[in-house]
mmCIF file of C-alpha atoms in Angstrom:
data_model
loop_
_atom_site.group_PDB
_atom_site.id
_atom_site.type_symbol
_atom_site.label_atom_id
_atom_site.label_comp_id
_atom_site.label_asym_id
_atom_site.label_seq_id
_atom_site.Cartn_x
_atom_site.Cartn_y
_atom_site.Cartn_z
ATOM 1 C CA SER A 1 98.683 79.026 98.277
ATOM 2 C CA GLY A 2 95.970 80.709 96.240
ATOM 3 C CA LEU A 3 98.244 82.446 93.740
ATOM 4 C CA SER A 4 98.211 81.936 89.984
ATOM 5 C CA GLY A 5 99.374 84.005 87.037
ATOM 6 C CA VAL A 6 102.629 84.951 88.793
ATOM 7 C CA THR A 7 105.289 86.386 86.464
ATOM 8 C CA ALA A 8 108.025 87.406 88.942
ATOM 9 C CA VAL A 9 109.041 86.792 92.548
ATOM 10 C CA ALA A 10 111.416 88.378 95.046
ATOM 11 C CA GLY A 11 112.477 87.722 98.603
ATOM 12 C CA GLY A 12 113.314 89.863 101.601
ATOM 13 C CA ALA A 13 114.781 88.774 104.916
ATOM 14 C CA TYR A 14 111.542 87.202 106.148
ATOM 15 C CA HIS A 15 108.988 87.945 103.439
ATOM 16 C CA THR A 16 108.108 86.933 99.895
ATOM 17 C CA VAL A 17 106.847 89.130 97.054
ATOM 18 C CA ALA A 18 104.951 87.957 93.961
ATOM 19 C CA LEU A 19 104.019 89.949 90.863
ATOM 20 C CA LYS A 20 100.975 88.728 88.957
ATOM 21 C CA SER A 21 100.385 89.141 85.223
ATOM 22 C CA ASP A 22 97.610 91.669 85.963
ATOM 23 C CA GLY A 23 100.189 94.046 87.510
ATOM 24 C CA THR A 24 99.163 93.472 91.127
ATOM 25 C CA VAL A 25 101.622 92.619 93.895
ATOM 26 C CA TRP A 26 101.065 89.980 96.583
ATOM 27 C CA THR A 27 103.147 89.379 99.708
ATOM 28 C CA CYS A 28 103.381 87.009 102.653
ATOM 29 C CA GLY A 29 105.632 86.329 105.622
ATOM 30 C CA ARG A 30 106.819 88.437 108.502
ATOM 31 C CA ASN A 31 105.384 91.943 108.634
ATOM 32 C CA HIS A 32 106.855 93.592 111.752
ATOM 33 C CA ALA A 33 108.047 96.597 109.698
ATOM 34 C CA SER A 34 104.999 96.689 107.364
ATOM 35 C CA GLN A 35 107.040 95.185 104.526
ATOM 36 C CA LEU A 36 103.951 93.346 103.238
ATOM 37 C CA GLY A 37 102.289 96.636 102.269
ATOM 38 C CA ASP A 38 98.770 95.653 103.338
ATOM 39 C CA GLY A 39 98.324 98.547 105.759
ATOM 40 C CA THR A 40 99.112 96.454 108.849
ATOM 41 C CA ASN A 41 101.977 94.984 110.845
ATOM 42 C CA THR A 42 100.319 91.552 110.936
ATOM 43 C CA ASP A 43 102.365 88.549 109.812
ATOM 44 C CA ARG A 44 100.687 86.618 106.967
ATOM 45 C CA THR A 45 101.009 82.900 106.250
ATOM 46 C CA THR A 46 99.136 83.251 102.950
ATOM 47 C CA PRO A 47 99.550 85.980 100.307
ATOM 48 C CA VAL A 48 97.769 89.325 100.649
ATOM 49 C CA GLN A 49 97.470 91.971 97.966
ATOM 50 C CA VAL A 50 99.564 95.104 98.411
ATOM 51 C CA SER A 51 97.231 98.055 98.950
ATOM 52 C CA GLY A 52 96.689 100.620 96.194
ATOM 53 C CA LEU A 53 99.275 99.353 93.727
ATOM 54 C CA SER A 54 98.693 98.397 90.076
ATOM 55 C CA SER A 55 100.500 98.408 86.720
ATOM 56 C CA VAL A 56 103.629 96.931 88.317
ATOM 57 C CA THR A 57 106.278 95.400 86.046
ATOM 58 C CA ALA A 58 108.984 94.377 88.554
ATOM 59 C CA VAL A 59 109.392 93.724 92.285
ATOM 60 C CA ALA A 60 112.346 93.548 94.672
ATOM 61 C CA GLY A 61 112.836 92.876 98.350
ATOM 62 C CA GLY A 62 115.148 94.534 100.809
ATOM 63 C CA SER A 63 115.635 93.023 104.226
ATOM 64 C CA TYR A 64 112.619 94.756 105.775
ATOM 65 C CA HIS A 65 111.300 96.822 102.874
ATOM 66 C CA THR A 66 109.769 96.079 99.488
ATOM 67 C CA ILE A 67 110.083 97.875 96.154
ATOM 68 C CA ALA A 68 107.906 97.917 93.035
ATOM 69 C CA LEU A 69 108.517 99.353 89.568
ATOM 70 C CA LYS A 70 105.445 100.569 87.710
ATOM 71 C CA SER A 71 104.996 100.570 83.925
ATOM 72 C CA ASP A 72 105.353 104.372 83.884
ATOM 73 C CA GLY A 73 108.948 104.094 85.185
ATOM 74 C CA THR A 74 108.174 105.253 88.724
ATOM 75 C CA VAL A 75 109.376 103.396 91.815
ATOM 76 C CA TRP A 76 107.240 102.671 94.872
ATOM 77 C CA ALA A 77 108.391 101.363 98.250
ATOM 78 C CA TRP A 78 107.048 100.390 101.677
ATOM 79 C CA GLY A 79 108.136 98.876 104.975
ATOM 80 C CA TYR A 80 111.116 99.762 107.167
ATOM 81 C CA ASN A 81 112.595 103.199 106.571
ATOM 82 C CA GLY A 82 114.961 103.732 109.510
ATOM 83 C CA TYR A 83 117.913 104.134 107.128
ATOM 84 C CA ASN A 84 115.957 105.898 104.346
ATOM 85 C CA GLY A 85 115.634 102.819 102.116
ATOM 86 C CA LEU A 86 112.220 104.037 100.911
ATOM 87 C CA GLY A 87 113.685 107.194 99.357
ATOM 88 C CA ASP A 88 110.894 109.513 100.476
ATOM 89 C CA GLY A 89 113.101 111.934 102.416
ATOM 90 C CA THR A 90 111.986 110.596 105.827
ATOM 91 C CA THR A 91 112.755 107.795 108.260
ATOM 92 C CA THR A 92 109.062 106.952 108.711
ATOM 93 C CA ASN A 93 108.052 103.317 108.163
ATOM 94 C CA ARG A 94 105.252 102.985 105.594
ATOM 95 C CA THR A 95 102.465 100.400 105.820
ATOM 96 C CA THR A 96 101.435 100.959 102.180
ATOM 97 C CA PRO A 97 103.384 101.969 99.042
ATOM 98 C CA ILE A 98 104.699 105.490 98.570
ATOM 99 C CA GLN A 99 106.400 106.854 95.492
ATOM 100 C CA VAL A 100 110.168 107.285 95.672
ATOM 101 C CA SER A 101 110.873 111.020 95.424
ATOM 102 C CA ALA A 102 112.154 112.626 92.215
ATOM 103 C CA LEU A 103 112.850 109.420 90.294
ATOM 104 C CA SER A 104 111.464 108.446 86.876
ATOM 105 C CA GLY A 105 112.539 106.591 83.752
ATOM 106 C CA VAL A 106 113.491 103.512 85.780
ATOM 107 C CA THR A 107 113.785 100.110 84.095
ATOM 108 C CA ALA A 108 115.066 97.889 86.944
ATOM 109 C CA ILE A 109 115.182 97.849 90.750
ATOM 110 C CA ALA A 110 117.061 96.014 93.501
ATOM 111 C CA GLY A 111 116.931 96.009 97.279
ATOM 112 C CA GLY A 112 119.799 95.568 99.734
ATOM 113 C CA GLU A 113 119.818 95.343 103.509
ATOM 114 C CA TYR A 114 118.812 98.976 104.117
ATOM 115 C CA HIS A 115 119.417 100.490 100.688
ATOM 116 C CA THR A 116 117.674 100.505 97.309
ATOM 117 C CA ILE A 117 119.018 100.702 93.752
ATOM 118 C CA ALA A 118 117.367 101.807 90.502
ATOM 119 C CA LEU A 119 118.588 101.521 86.906
ATOM 120 C CA LYS A 120 117.336 104.237 84.578
ATOM 121 C CA SER A 121 116.716 103.851 80.843
ATOM 122 C CA ASP A 122 119.778 106.012 80.115
ATOM 123 C CA GLY A 123 122.079 103.404 81.731
ATOM 124 C CA THR A 124 122.691 105.364 84.931
ATOM 125 C CA VAL A 125 122.296 103.869 88.396
ATOM 126 C CA TRP A 126 120.652 105.663 91.307
ATOM 127 C CA ALA A 127 120.730 104.631 94.968
ATOM 128 C CA TRP A 128 119.453 105.708 98.387
ATOM 129 C CA GLY A 129 119.348 104.574 102.005
ATOM 130 C CA SER A 130 122.122 103.275 104.229
ATOM 131 C CA ASN A 131 125.633 103.954 103.006
ATOM 132 C CA ALA A 132 127.759 102.830 105.963
ATOM 133 C CA TYR A 133 130.025 100.754 103.697
ATOM 134 C CA GLY A 134 129.807 102.846 100.519
ATOM 135 C CA GLU A 135 127.004 100.704 99.068
ATOM 136 C CA LEU A 136 125.431 103.735 97.346
ATOM 137 C CA GLY A 137 128.511 104.249 95.182
ATOM 138 C CA ASP A 138 128.577 108.027 95.571
ATOM 139 C CA ALA A 139 132.172 108.079 96.916
ATOM 140 C CA THR A 140 130.934 108.760 100.474
ATOM 141 C CA THR A 141 129.570 106.852 103.437
ATOM 142 C CA THR A 142 126.768 109.384 103.933
ATOM 143 C CA GLN A 143 123.258 108.002 104.318
ATOM 144 C CA ARG A 144 120.935 109.401 101.616
ATOM 145 C CA THR A 145 117.230 110.143 102.142
ATOM 146 C CA THR A 146 116.537 110.456 98.410
ATOM 147 C CA SER A 147 118.162 109.025 95.298
ATOM 148 C CA VAL A 148 121.695 109.959 94.259
ATOM 149 C CA ARG A 149 123.471 108.970 91.071
ATOM 150 C CA VAL A 150 126.169 106.346 91.438
ATOM 151 C CA SER A 151 129.443 108.130 90.704
ATOM 152 C CA SER A 152 131.339 107.543 87.451
ATOM 153 C CA LEU A 153 129.050 104.780 86.193
ATOM 154 C CA SER A 154 127.171 104.675 82.885
ATOM 155 C CA GLY A 155 126.229 102.125 80.256
ATOM 156 C CA VAL A 156 124.724 99.794 82.855
ATOM 157 C CA ILE A 157 122.279 97.080 81.722
ATOM 158 C CA ALA A 158 121.613 95.160 84.958
ATOM 159 C CA ILE A 159 121.846 95.704 88.719
ATOM 160 C CA ALA A 160 121.755 93.668 91.919
ATOM 161 C CA ALA A 161 122.134 94.434 95.597
ATOM 162 C CA GLY A 162 123.522 92.438 98.492
ATOM 163 C CA TYR A 163 123.579 92.951 102.209
ATOM 164 C CA PHE A 164 125.904 95.994 102.223
ATOM 165 C CA TYR A 165 126.957 96.174 98.578
ATOM 166 C CA THR A 166 125.720 96.880 95.056
ATOM 167 C CA ILE A 167 126.568 95.242 91.722
ATOM 168 C CA ALA A 168 126.228 96.669 88.202
ATOM 169 C CA LEU A 169 126.704 94.970 84.844
ATOM 170 C CA LYS A 170 127.850 97.277 82.048
ATOM 171 C CA SER A 171 126.933 96.834 78.398
ATOM 172 C CA ASP A 172 130.565 96.045 77.550
ATOM 173 C CA GLY A 173 130.424 92.971 79.797
#
């Protein structure tokens, strides 16, 4: 309701994310972990604009967090951060977007249950957050508070994330 000019959409566990052609992000749904990014924890039945975010080119939803990619290649996240899915070096939930630490040159993003994935322009994949099942691909099960490169993986052209796993498509098919 009330949205037009939408160019991309994404879903989380209980929330929806829409990217408009003007580079703004709009969200609705459950907001108990601030995953709507409007500065509150209030559930919304109609879309609200994410606070302080512009020039966005892609959006992704984790279960209880949301991710945005800006045109300058930086990644921004908000919502639940108990397992470090926001990549800011803390476990503090964020009610509005914060920039993911030490990450640039990103061309694609994906959100899993409690982890986040980024594809850089050089074909490398970076991940952070929960790693209980090895979903970060760094050959450990250690939770990461900031981004780490996925081990032994290059030439990637697309990424996706599931509940406790990550998928990468290489340029060789």
